[in-house]
């Protein structure tokens, strides 16, 4: 039944039903029933028995869920290694315990309430949003469930829910918990710290081969040479076959005339606008301008600054008000002002500066640019013809070089390229067309095998051949010596510096001051205030921030620096946990999660105590038989 249900869940109509049954199967185990005797029960809790069939269904569901996570069907042995059987036993025992408790408490569900629960399930609603009997039957049929089995299971889920909700729902965590969360989040600290570098330790001497060889052997995989391939390719796109010399002067001239407006740069002017509350005040200001008062004086007298009146640089068509545009572009010269203009938002006077006249690029200026564009446009129309000619040459037995020569294309040979596009020295190879796709296809192909071209953009192609394959291998120490020496030296420096930081930390803990140690090392004491947990800081690494909050005030600690480089030696000088801060949405989510977890803990404790009283037995032999028969 569960396997059918899993397949059916791929359709939207069964998703509501699936969620409901997961609640029953996944949390408390499958349905249990009261059956006489224990010989036919895999799990027995009090008087409640779980049949082999129900055990098998629960096992299959758990196995299917885990298999989906790994993307492959797990075997019985793999499932056992992951503890699938133990999880199923635990679920079934918990479900049976709740069923026994509900029997003891005489809990039940009225037919009316059961009918309401089923009718409210959206999976069974018709197009009108109401329960539909045909939809109900169809959904269950597609899920491989009998109606009575579903109704019985839904009833049992509802009865179990009465117990669970009575215990775990509505649990309110204490207020002190929320206060503690906010205090933890908002606590700030001040620290003094030293940034230690390799300059603070003795230089590392060059290693001998006796020292280097064992280290290299333990790190050999880090220097392993990847698989390399010798790949030759031919690229075809319009730029590869474009012939600018074939474009005539007449064609270029005609294109210039057609696109002349594209080479035109409109006149721009810088505009300043002084607004007035009334037309009368604007006219008075215009009169002052006419008698020699400067525009700047009027701006100052109005209580404004140059920045307040600056509108910016505009072309005529970009001016927001047509009346203002007419006035601005009627001004005859730089520094001139306009008459009073009744703008959209009242009367204004404008000053025009920085006039840049309209310019048009001449034919001679753009001729070569147009020649190239026309050549590319013509070539785009010829790409398919060249493509077909190249393909025909290859089909007739021509080599890549021969086909390239026949189509006037260039053959490029990559003597050694790895899957990431690097050469044998680890340097990136520049200019590989459509590198990601080309390399992916090249590393799928066998040497000498026929390959399909890779698309290059919308109108291009790359043909390729894999000529040789050099398998991945371990490099020798001599091949990797330069990198090995550098990495070994860096590791020794990190080790020495960490030991130095630990030694200095011990001196601080014995009473020495950071200032004294800083003077001894010739470095400065740095200070950071208002530091919060999890803060991102340019000078402090995450490890250093975490270390600063790992103990009380006066704490001394050391941690690797930013990016693992250097060491940070620090001392906490102040702790401020007096700021409660605001209640954030995340606080509510954290508290709700804790409340839910606490409710679950209460439920788990109750189930555990009930199991002690009821007694639990598991017939593993019968369980094994049930799973074996299934196969």
Coordinates of C-alpha atoms in Angstrom, one line a residue:
X1 CA 0.0 0.0 0.0
X2 CA 2.8 2.4 0.9
X3 CA 4.6 1.7 -2.4
X4 CA 1.4 2.6 -4.3
X5 CA 1.0 5.6 -2.2
X6 CA 4.6 6.8 -2.8
X7 CA 4.0 6.6 -6.6
X8 CA 0.7 8.2 -6.4
X9 CA 2.1 11.1 -4.3
X10 CA 3.7 12.4 -7.5
X11 CA 0.3 13.9 -8.4
X12 CA -1.1 16.9 -6.6
X13 CA -4.4 15.3 -5.7
X14 CA -2.8 12.8 -3.3
X15 CA -0.4 15.3 -1.6
X16 CA -2.9 16.1 1.2
X17 CA -3.6 12.5 1.8
X18 CA 0.2 11.7 1.8
X19 CA 0.8 14.4 4.5
X20 CA -1.9 12.9 6.6
X21 CA -0.6 9.3 6.4
X22 CA 3.0 10.4 7.0
X23 CA 1.7 11.8 10.3
X24 CA 0.4 8.3 11.2
X25 CA 3.1 6.1 9.6
X26 CA 6.2 8.2 10.1
X27 CA 5.7 9.5 13.7
X28 CA 3.7 6.9 15.6
X29 CA 4.0 3.8 13.3
X30 CA 1.4 2.1 11.2
X31 CA -2.1 1.2 12.4
X32 CA -2.2 -1.5 15.0
X33 CA -5.0 -3.8 16.0
X34 CA -6.1 -6.0 18.9
X35 CA -5.5 -9.6 17.9
X36 CA -5.3 -12.7 20.1
X37 CA -1.9 -14.3 20.8
X38 CA 1.6 -13.0 20.1
X39 CA 2.8 -15.6 17.7
X40 CA 1.5 -13.6 14.8
X41 CA 2.6 -10.2 16.1
X42 CA 6.0 -8.5 15.4
X43 CA 5.5 -5.9 18.2
X44 CA 3.4 -6.3 21.3
X45 CA 2.7 -3.5 23.7
X46 CA 0.2 -4.4 26.4
X47 CA -2.7 -5.9 24.5
X48 CA -1.9 -4.1 21.2
X49 CA -0.3 -6.1 18.4
X50 CA 1.4 -5.1 15.2
X51 CA 1.1 -7.6 12.4
X52 CA 3.9 -8.7 10.1
X53 CA 2.2 -7.0 7.2
X54 CA 2.0 -3.7 9.0
X55 CA 5.7 -4.1 10.1
X56 CA 6.7 -4.7 6.4
X57 CA 4.8 -1.6 5.2
X58 CA 6.5 0.6 7.8
X59 CA 9.9 -0.9 7.0
X60 CA 9.3 -0.3 3.3
X61 CA 8.3 3.3 3.9
X62 CA 11.4 4.0 6.0
X63 CA 13.7 2.3 3.4
X64 CA 12.1 4.2 0.5
X65 CA 12.7 7.5 2.3
X66 CA 16.3 6.8 3.0
X67 CA 16.8 5.4 -0.6
X68 CA 15.5 8.7 -2.0
X69 CA 18.1 10.6 0.0
X70 CA 20.9 8.5 -1.5
X71 CA 19.4 8.4 -5.0
X72 CA 19.5 4.6 -5.1
X73 CA 17.6 1.6 -3.7
X74 CA 19.4 0.4 -0.5
X75 CA 19.9 -3.3 0.1
X76 CA 18.8 -5.1 3.3
X77 CA 22.4 -5.1 4.5
X78 CA 22.8 -1.4 3.9
X79 CA 19.5 -0.6 5.5
X80 CA 20.5 -2.5 8.6
X81 CA 23.8 -0.6 8.8
X82 CA 21.8 2.6 8.8
X83 CA 19.6 1.3 11.6
X84 CA 16.4 1.2 9.5
X85 CA 15.0 -1.8 11.4
X86 CA 15.7 -0.2 14.8
X87 CA 13.9 3.0 13.7
X88 CA 10.9 1.1 12.5
X89 CA 10.7 -0.9 15.7
X90 CA 10.9 2.4 17.7
X91 CA 8.1 4.0 15.7
X92 CA 5.8 1.0 15.9
X93 CA 6.3 0.6 19.7
X94 CA 5.5 4.3 20.2
X95 CA 2.3 4.0 18.1
X96 CA 1.2 0.9 19.8
X97 CA 1.8 2.5 23.2
X98 CA -0.5 5.4 22.3
X99 CA -3.1 3.0 21.0
X100 CA -3.0 1.0 24.3
X101 CA -3.3 4.3 26.3
X102 CA -6.3 5.4 24.2
X103 CA -8.0 2.0 24.9
X104 CA -7.3 2.4 28.6
X105 CA -8.8 5.9 28.6
X106 CA -11.8 4.8 26.4
X107 CA -10.9 7.5 23.9
X108 CA -12.9 7.5 20.7
X109 CA -14.1 9.6 17.8
X110 CA -17.7 10.2 16.8
X111 CA -18.8 9.3 13.3
X112 CA -19.8 12.9 12.8
X113 CA -16.4 14.2 13.8
X114 CA -14.7 11.7 11.6
X115 CA -16.8 12.6 8.7
X116 CA -16.0 16.3 9.3
X117 CA -12.2 15.6 9.3
X118 CA -12.4 13.7 6.1
X119 CA -14.6 16.3 4.4
X120 CA -12.2 19.1 5.4
X121 CA -9.2 17.4 3.6
X122 CA -8.5 19.5 0.4
X123 CA -7.4 16.3 -1.4
X124 CA -11.0 15.3 -1.5
X125 CA -12.5 18.6 -2.7
X126 CA -14.1 19.0 -6.1
X127 CA -13.9 22.1 -8.3
X128 CA -16.4 23.9 -6.1
X129 CA -14.1 23.6 -3.1
X130 CA -16.4 21.2 -1.3
X131 CA -16.1 17.5 -0.4
X132 CA -16.7 15.4 -3.5
X133 CA -17.6 11.7 -3.1
X134 CA -16.2 10.8 -6.6
X135 CA -12.9 12.6 -5.9
X136 CA -12.6 10.8 -2.6
X137 CA -13.0 7.4 -4.2
X138 CA -10.7 8.3 -7.1
X139 CA -7.9 9.6 -4.9
X140 CA -7.9 6.5 -2.7
X141 CA -8.1 4.2 -5.7
X142 CA -5.1 5.9 -7.3
X143 CA -3.2 5.6 -4.0
X144 CA -4.0 1.8 -3.9
X145 CA -6.0 2.2 -0.6
X146 CA -9.4 0.7 0.3
X147 CA -11.8 3.2 1.6
X148 CA -12.4 1.4 4.8
X149 CA -8.7 1.0 5.5
X150 CA -8.3 4.8 5.1
X151 CA -11.3 5.6 7.3
X152 CA -10.0 3.3 10.0
X153 CA -6.5 4.7 9.8
X154 CA -7.9 8.3 9.8
X155 CA -9.9 7.6 12.9
X156 CA -7.0 6.1 14.7
X157 CA -4.8 9.1 13.8
X158 CA -7.4 11.4 15.3
X159 CA -7.6 9.4 18.5
X160 CA -3.8 9.4 18.9
X161 CA -3.8 13.2 18.2
X162 CA -6.1 13.7 21.2
X163 CA -3.3 12.4 23.5
X164 CA -0.5 14.2 21.7
X165 CA -2.2 17.5 21.5
X166 CA -3.2 17.4 25.2
X167 CA 0.5 16.9 26.2
X168 CA 2.6 18.8 23.7
X169 CA 0.4 21.5 22.0
X170 CA 0.1 24.8 23.7
X171 CA 3.3 24.5 25.8
X172 CA 4.5 28.0 26.7
X173 CA 8.2 28.3 27.4
X174 CA 9.0 30.6 30.4
X175 CA 9.5 34.3 29.8
X176 CA 13.0 33.9 31.2
X177 CA 13.9 31.8 28.2
X178 CA 13.1 34.6 25.7
X179 CA 15.0 37.1 27.9
X180 CA 18.0 34.8 28.0
X181 CA 18.0 34.4 24.2
X182 CA 17.9 38.2 23.6
X183 CA 20.6 38.8 26.2
X184 CA 22.7 36.2 24.5
X185 CA 22.2 37.7 21.1
X186 CA 22.7 41.4 22.2
X187 CA 25.7 40.9 24.5
X188 CA 28.7 43.0 23.4
X189 CA 32.3 42.7 24.4
X190 CA 35.4 44.9 24.2
X191 CA 38.8 43.2 23.6
X192 CA 42.4 44.2 23.3
X193 CA 44.3 42.0 20.9
X194 CA 47.6 41.5 19.0
X195 CA 47.9 40.4 15.4
X196 CA 50.8 38.0 15.3
X197 CA 52.5 37.2 12.0
X198 CA 55.4 35.0 10.8
X199 CA 57.7 38.0 11.5
X200 CA 57.1 37.1 15.2
X201 CA 58.7 33.6 14.9
X202 CA 62.1 32.5 13.7
X203 CA 62.4 31.8 10.0
X204 CA 61.9 28.2 8.9
X205 CA 65.1 26.6 7.6
X206 CA 65.0 25.0 4.1
X207 CA 64.0 21.3 4.6
X208 CA 66.3 18.4 3.7
X209 CA 65.0 15.6 1.6
X210 CA 64.9 13.4 4.7
X211 CA 62.4 15.8 6.2
X212 CA 60.5 16.6 3.1
X213 CA 60.0 13.1 1.7
X214 CA 57.9 11.7 4.5
X215 CA 55.8 14.8 4.6
X216 CA 55.3 14.6 0.8
X217 CA 54.2 10.9 1.1
X218 CA 51.5 11.8 3.6
X219 CA 50.2 14.6 1.4
X220 CA 50.9 13.1 -2.1
X221 CA 47.2 13.1 -3.1
X222 CA 47.2 17.0 -2.9
X223 CA 49.9 17.1 -5.7
X224 CA 48.4 14.4 -7.9
X225 CA 48.4 15.3 -11.6
X226 CA 44.9 15.3 -13.1
X227 CA 44.0 13.6 -16.3
X228 CA 45.2 15.5 -19.3
X229 CA 43.9 15.4 -22.9
X230 CA 45.4 16.5 -26.1
X231 CA 42.5 18.3 -27.9
X232 CA 42.4 19.9 -31.3
X233 CA 39.5 22.1 -32.3
X234 CA 38.2 24.3 -35.1
X235 CA 35.9 27.3 -34.3
X236 CA 33.3 28.7 -36.6
X237 CA 31.5 32.0 -35.9
X238 CA 30.9 35.1 -38.0
X239 CA 34.1 36.7 -36.9
X240 CA 36.1 33.7 -38.2
X241 CA 34.9 34.1 -41.8
X242 CA 34.1 37.8 -41.9
X243 CA 35.9 39.7 -44.8
X244 CA 35.9 43.5 -44.2
X245 CA 37.7 44.0 -47.5
X246 CA 34.7 42.6 -49.4
X247 CA 32.5 45.5 -48.2
X248 CA 32.3 48.3 -50.7
X249 CA 32.5 52.0 -50.1
X250 CA 29.0 52.4 -51.5
X251 CA 27.6 49.9 -49.0
X252 CA 29.3 51.7 -46.1
X253 CA 28.0 55.1 -47.2
X254 CA 24.5 53.8 -47.5
X255 CA 24.7 52.3 -44.0
X256 CA 26.0 55.6 -42.7
X257 CA 23.1 57.6 -44.1
X258 CA 20.6 55.1 -42.8
X259 CA 22.0 55.1 -39.3
X260 CA 23.2 58.7 -39.2
X261 CA 21.0 59.6 -36.1
X262 CA 22.9 56.8 -34.2
X263 CA 26.1 58.8 -34.6
X264 CA 24.5 62.1 -33.4
X265 CA 25.1 63.3 -29.8
X266 CA 22.4 65.7 -28.7
X267 CA 23.2 69.1 -27.2
X268 CA 23.3 69.1 -23.4
X269 CA 23.0 72.0 -20.9
X270 CA 23.5 72.2 -17.1
X271 CA 20.3 73.6 -15.6
X272 CA 19.7 75.4 -12.3
X273 CA 16.2 76.2 -11.2
X274 CA 15.1 78.8 -8.6
X275 CA 11.4 78.4 -7.6
X276 CA 9.2 81.1 -6.2
X277 CA 6.0 80.9 -4.1
X278 CA 4.2 83.4 -6.4
X279 CA 4.4 85.0 -9.8
X280 CA 4.8 88.4 -8.2
X281 CA 7.9 87.3 -6.3
X282 CA 9.3 85.7 -9.5
X283 CA 8.7 88.9 -11.5
X284 CA 10.5 90.9 -8.8
X285 CA 13.5 88.6 -8.9
X286 CA 13.6 88.9 -12.8
X287 CA 13.6 92.6 -12.4
X288 CA 16.6 92.4 -10.1
X289 CA 18.4 90.2 -12.6
X290 CA 17.8 92.8 -15.3
X291 CA 19.4 95.5 -13.1
X292 CA 22.5 93.5 -12.4
X293 CA 21.8 91.3 -9.4
X294 CA 23.4 87.9 -9.9
X295 CA 21.5 84.6 -10.0
X296 CA 23.8 83.4 -7.1
X297 CA 22.7 86.3 -5.0
X298 CA 19.1 85.5 -5.6
X299 CA 19.7 81.9 -4.5
X300 CA 21.4 83.0 -1.3
X301 CA 18.7 85.5 -0.6
X302 CA 16.0 82.8 -0.9
X303 CA 17.8 80.7 1.8
X304 CA 19.0 78.0 -0.6
X305 CA 22.3 76.6 -1.6
X306 CA 23.8 75.8 -5.0
X307 CA 23.0 72.2 -4.5
X308 CA 19.4 73.0 -3.8
X309 CA 18.8 74.6 -7.2
X310 CA 21.0 72.3 -9.4
X311 CA 18.8 70.1 -11.6
X312 CA 21.7 68.5 -13.6
X313 CA 22.6 68.0 -17.2
X314 CA 19.8 67.6 -19.8
X315 CA 19.2 67.1 -23.5
X316 CA 16.1 68.9 -24.7
X317 CA 14.1 65.7 -24.9
X318 CA 15.0 64.6 -21.4
X319 CA 13.7 67.8 -19.8
X320 CA 10.6 66.9 -17.6
X321 CA 8.6 70.0 -18.5
X322 CA 8.2 71.2 -22.1
X323 CA 7.8 74.9 -21.2
X324 CA 11.0 74.8 -19.2
X325 CA 12.8 72.9 -22.0
X326 CA 11.9 75.7 -24.5
X327 CA 13.1 78.4 -22.2
X328 CA 16.4 76.6 -21.3
X329 CA 17.3 75.8 -24.9
X330 CA 16.4 79.3 -26.0
X331 CA 19.1 80.8 -23.7
X332 CA 21.8 82.1 -26.1
X333 CA 25.0 81.4 -24.1
X334 CA 26.6 80.0 -21.0
X335 CA 25.6 81.8 -17.8
X336 CA 22.4 83.3 -19.2
X337 CA 19.1 83.1 -17.3
X338 CA 15.6 82.6 -18.6
X339 CA 12.6 84.9 -18.1
X340 CA 10.0 83.7 -15.5
X341 CA 8.5 80.4 -16.7
X342 CA 5.2 79.1 -15.3
X343 CA 6.4 75.5 -14.7
X344 CA 4.3 72.6 -13.7
X345 CA 4.9 73.4 -10.0
X346 CA 4.9 77.1 -10.1
X347 CA 6.9 80.1 -11.4
X348 CA 10.7 79.5 -11.9
X349 CA 13.8 81.3 -13.2
X350 CA 16.5 79.1 -14.7
X351 CA 20.2 79.5 -15.3
X352 CA 22.0 77.7 -18.1
X353 CA 25.7 76.7 -18.0
X354 CA 28.1 74.2 -19.5
X355 CA 26.5 74.2 -22.9
X356 CA 27.8 71.3 -25.1
X357 CA 26.6 71.7 -28.7
X358 CA 25.3 68.8 -30.7
X359 CA 27.9 66.7 -32.5
X360 CA 27.7 64.3 -35.4
X361 CA 30.5 61.7 -36.0
X362 CA 31.6 62.1 -39.6
X363 CA 31.6 59.4 -42.2
X364 CA 35.4 59.1 -42.0
X365 CA 35.3 58.7 -38.3
X366 CA 32.9 55.7 -38.4
X367 CA 33.8 54.2 -41.8
X368 CA 36.0 51.3 -40.5
X369 CA 33.6 50.6 -37.6
X370 CA 30.7 50.2 -40.1
X371 CA 32.9 48.1 -42.4
X372 CA 33.5 45.6 -39.6
X373 CA 29.8 45.5 -38.6
X374 CA 28.7 44.9 -42.2
X375 CA 31.3 42.2 -42.7
X376 CA 30.1 40.4 -39.6
X377 CA 26.5 40.7 -40.7
X378 CA 27.3 39.3 -44.1
X379 CA 29.3 36.5 -42.5
X380 CA 26.4 35.5 -40.2
X381 CA 24.4 34.7 -43.3
X382 CA 27.2 32.4 -44.6
X383 CA 27.9 30.5 -41.3
X384 CA 25.6 27.6 -42.2
X385 CA 27.1 27.2 -45.7
X386 CA 30.6 26.9 -44.1
X387 CA 29.2 24.6 -41.5
X388 CA 27.8 22.3 -44.1
X389 CA 31.0 22.3 -46.1
X390 CA 33.1 21.4 -43.0
X391 CA 30.7 18.6 -42.2
X392 CA 30.9 17.2 -45.7
X393 CA 34.7 17.3 -45.6
X394 CA 34.7 15.3 -42.4
X395 CA 32.2 12.8 -43.7
X396 CA 34.3 12.2 -46.7
X397 CA 37.3 11.2 -44.5
X398 CA 39.2 14.5 -44.2
X399 CA 41.1 15.1 -41.0
X400 CA 40.3 18.1 -38.8
X401 CA 43.3 19.9 -40.2
X402 CA 42.2 19.2 -43.8
X403 CA 38.6 20.2 -43.2
X404 CA 39.8 23.4 -41.6
X405 CA 42.0 24.2 -44.6
X406 CA 39.2 23.6 -47.0
X407 CA 36.9 26.1 -45.2
X408 CA 39.7 28.6 -44.4
X409 CA 39.3 28.1 -40.7
X410 CA 42.0 27.8 -38.0
X411 CA 43.0 24.5 -36.2
X412 CA 43.9 25.0 -32.6
X413 CA 45.7 22.3 -30.7
X414 CA 45.8 22.1 -26.9
X415 CA 48.7 19.7 -26.1
X416 CA 47.6 19.2 -22.5
X417 CA 44.4 20.4 -20.9
X418 CA 42.7 19.2 -17.8
X419 CA 38.9 19.2 -17.1
X420 CA 39.1 22.7 -15.6
X421 CA 40.9 24.2 -18.6
X422 CA 44.4 24.4 -17.0
X423 CA 47.6 23.4 -18.7
X424 CA 50.3 21.0 -17.4
X425 CA 51.7 23.8 -15.2
X426 CA 48.3 24.5 -13.6
X427 CA 47.8 27.7 -15.5
X428 CA 44.5 28.6 -17.0
X429 CA 44.5 28.3 -20.8
X430 CA 43.0 31.5 -22.2
X431 CA 40.7 31.7 -25.2
X432 CA 39.1 28.2 -25.2
X433 CA 35.7 28.8 -26.9
X434 CA 32.6 27.8 -24.9
X435 CA 35.2 26.3 -22.5
X436 CA 32.8 24.7 -20.0
X437 CA 30.7 22.8 -22.6
X438 CA 33.7 22.0 -24.9
X439 CA 35.8 20.5 -22.0
X440 CA 32.8 18.6 -20.7
X441 CA 32.3 16.9 -24.0
X442 CA 36.0 16.4 -24.6
X443 CA 36.4 14.6 -21.3
X444 CA 33.4 12.3 -22.1
X445 CA 34.8 11.2 -25.4
X446 CA 37.4 8.5 -26.1
X447 CA 40.6 9.2 -28.0
X448 CA 40.0 9.0 -31.7
X449 CA 36.2 8.7 -31.4
X450 CA 33.8 10.6 -33.6
X451 CA 32.4 13.7 -31.8
X452 CA 29.6 16.1 -32.4
X453 CA 30.3 19.9 -32.6
X454 CA 29.5 22.1 -29.6
X455 CA 27.2 25.1 -30.2
X456 CA 28.9 28.4 -29.8
X457 CA 26.4 31.1 -28.9
X458 CA 23.4 31.4 -31.3
X459 CA 25.3 31.1 -34.6
X460 CA 28.6 29.4 -34.0
X461 CA 30.1 25.9 -33.8
X462 CA 33.2 24.2 -32.4
X463 CA 34.4 20.9 -33.8
X464 CA 36.9 18.9 -31.7
X465 CA 38.9 15.7 -31.7
X466 CA 40.4 14.0 -28.6
X467 CA 43.9 12.9 -29.9
X468 CA 45.5 11.6 -26.7
X469 CA 44.6 10.8 -23.1
X470 CA 47.1 11.0 -20.3
X471 CA 45.6 9.3 -17.2
X472 CA 45.8 11.0 -13.8
X473 CA 48.8 10.0 -11.8
X474 CA 50.9 10.7 -8.7
X475 CA 53.6 13.3 -9.2
X476 CA 57.0 12.7 -7.9
X477 CA 58.6 14.9 -5.3
X478 CA 61.0 16.3 -7.9
X479 CA 58.0 17.3 -10.1
X480 CA 56.2 19.0 -7.3
X481 CA 59.2 20.2 -5.2
X482 CA 58.5 23.9 -5.5
X483 CA 54.9 23.6 -4.3
X484 CA 55.8 21.0 -1.7
X485 CA 58.6 23.1 -0.1
X486 CA 56.3 26.2 0.0
X487 CA 53.4 24.2 1.6
X488 CA 55.7 22.5 4.1
X489 CA 57.3 25.8 5.0
X490 CA 53.8 27.5 5.5
X491 CA 52.7 24.6 7.7
X492 CA 55.8 24.8 9.8
X493 CA 55.3 28.6 10.2
X494 CA 51.6 28.1 11.2
X495 CA 52.7 25.5 13.8
X496 CA 55.4 27.7 15.2
X497 CA 53.2 30.7 15.3
X498 CA 50.4 28.8 17.1
X499 CA 52.9 27.5 19.6
X500 CA 54.2 31.1 20.1
X501 CA 50.6 32.4 20.6
X502 CA 49.9 29.6 23.2
X503 CA 53.1 30.5 25.0
X504 CA 52.2 34.2 25.1
X505 CA 48.6 33.3 26.2
X506 CA 50.1 31.5 29.2
X507 CA 52.2 34.6 30.1
X508 CA 49.1 36.7 30.0
X509 CA 47.3 34.3 32.3
X510 CA 50.1 34.6 34.7
X511 CA 49.7 38.4 34.9
X512 CA 51.8 40.0 32.2
X513 CA 50.1 42.7 30.1
X514 CA 49.3 42.8 26.4
X515 CA 51.1 46.1 26.2
X516 CA 54.4 44.6 27.6
X517 CA 54.2 41.7 25.2
X518 CA 53.4 44.1 22.3
X519 CA 56.5 46.2 23.1
X520 CA 58.6 43.1 23.2
X521 CA 57.4 42.0 19.8
X522 CA 57.5 45.5 18.3
X523 CA 53.8 45.6 17.4
X524 CA 50.8 47.6 18.5
X525 CA 47.9 46.7 20.8
X526 CA 44.6 46.8 18.9
X527 CA 41.2 47.5 20.5
X528 CA 37.7 46.4 19.4
X529 CA 34.6 47.6 21.2
X530 CA 30.9 46.6 20.7
X531 CA 31.8 43.2 19.4
X532 CA 28.9 40.8 19.0
X533 CA 28.6 37.1 18.7
X534 CA 29.0 36.0 15.1
X535 CA 30.1 39.4 13.9
X536 CA 31.9 39.7 10.6
X537 CA 35.0 41.8 11.1
X538 CA 37.8 42.6 8.6
X539 CA 40.5 42.3 11.3
X540 CA 39.1 39.4 13.4
X541 CA 38.6 35.9 12.0
X542 CA 35.3 34.0 12.9
X543 CA 37.5 31.8 15.2
X544 CA 38.8 34.9 17.0
X545 CA 35.3 36.3 17.5
X546 CA 34.1 32.9 18.8
X547 CA 37.1 32.7 21.2
X548 CA 36.2 36.2 22.5
X549 CA 32.8 34.8 23.6
X550 CA 34.1 31.5 25.0
X551 CA 34.5 32.6 28.6
X552 CA 33.9 35.4 31.2
X553 CA 35.4 38.9 31.4
X554 CA 39.2 39.0 31.6
X555 CA 39.3 35.9 29.4
X556 CA 42.5 35.4 27.5
X557 CA 42.5 33.4 24.2
X558 CA 44.2 32.9 20.9
X559 CA 42.9 31.8 17.5
X560 CA 44.0 31.6 13.9
X561 CA 43.7 34.9 12.0
X562 CA 41.6 35.8 9.0
X563 CA 41.9 33.1 6.3
X564 CA 43.9 30.9 8.7
X565 CA 46.9 33.3 8.4
X566 CA 48.7 34.5 11.5
X567 CA 47.4 34.3 15.1
X568 CA 45.3 36.6 17.2
X569 CA 46.1 36.9 20.9
X570 CA 43.2 38.6 22.7
X571 CA 42.0 39.6 26.1
X572 CA 38.4 40.4 27.0
X573 CA 38.3 43.8 28.8
X574 CA 34.6 44.4 29.2
X575 CA 31.3 42.5 28.9
X576 CA 28.0 44.3 28.5
X577 CA 24.9 42.2 28.7
X578 CA 22.6 44.9 29.9
X579 CA 20.9 45.6 26.6
X580 CA 17.8 43.5 26.2
X581 CA 17.3 44.6 22.6
X582 CA 14.1 44.4 20.6
X583 CA 12.1 41.2 20.2
X584 CA 12.8 40.0 16.6
X585 CA 10.9 37.6 14.4
X586 CA 13.8 35.2 14.7
X587 CA 13.4 35.2 18.5
X588 CA 9.8 34.1 18.2
X589 CA 10.8 31.3 15.8
X590 CA 13.5 30.1 18.1
X591 CA 11.2 30.2 21.1
X592 CA 8.5 28.3 19.2
X593 CA 11.0 25.7 18.1
X594 CA 12.1 25.3 21.7
X595 CA 8.5 25.0 22.8
X596 CA 7.8 22.4 20.2
X597 CA 10.9 20.5 21.2
X598 CA 9.9 20.7 24.9
X599 CA 6.5 19.4 24.1
X600 CA 8.0 16.5 22.1
X601 CA 10.3 15.7 25.0
X602 CA 7.3 15.5 27.4
X603 CA 5.5 13.2 25.0
X604 CA 8.6 11.0 24.6
X605 CA 9.0 10.8 28.4
X606 CA 5.3 9.8 28.8
X607 CA 5.6 7.1 26.1
X608 CA 8.7 5.7 27.7
X609 CA 7.1 5.4 31.1
X610 CA 4.0 3.8 29.6
X611 CA 6.1 1.2 27.8
X612 CA 7.7 0.2 31.1
X613 CA 4.2 -0.3 32.5
X614 CA 2.7 -2.1 29.5
X615 CA 5.7 -4.2 28.7
X616 CA 7.1 -4.4 25.2
X617 CA 8.0 -7.5 23.2
X618 CA 9.5 -7.7 19.7
X619 CA 9.4 -10.9 17.7
X620 CA 12.5 -10.4 15.5
X621 CA 12.2 -13.8 14.0
X622 CA 8.7 -13.0 12.7
X623 CA 9.9 -9.6 11.4
X624 CA 12.7 -11.3 9.5
X625 CA 10.3 -13.8 8.0
X626 CA 8.0 -10.9 6.9
X627 CA 10.8 -9.2 5.1
X628 CA 12.1 -12.4 3.6
X629 CA 8.6 -13.4 2.3
X630 CA 8.3 -10.0 0.7
X631 CA 11.4 -10.6 -1.4

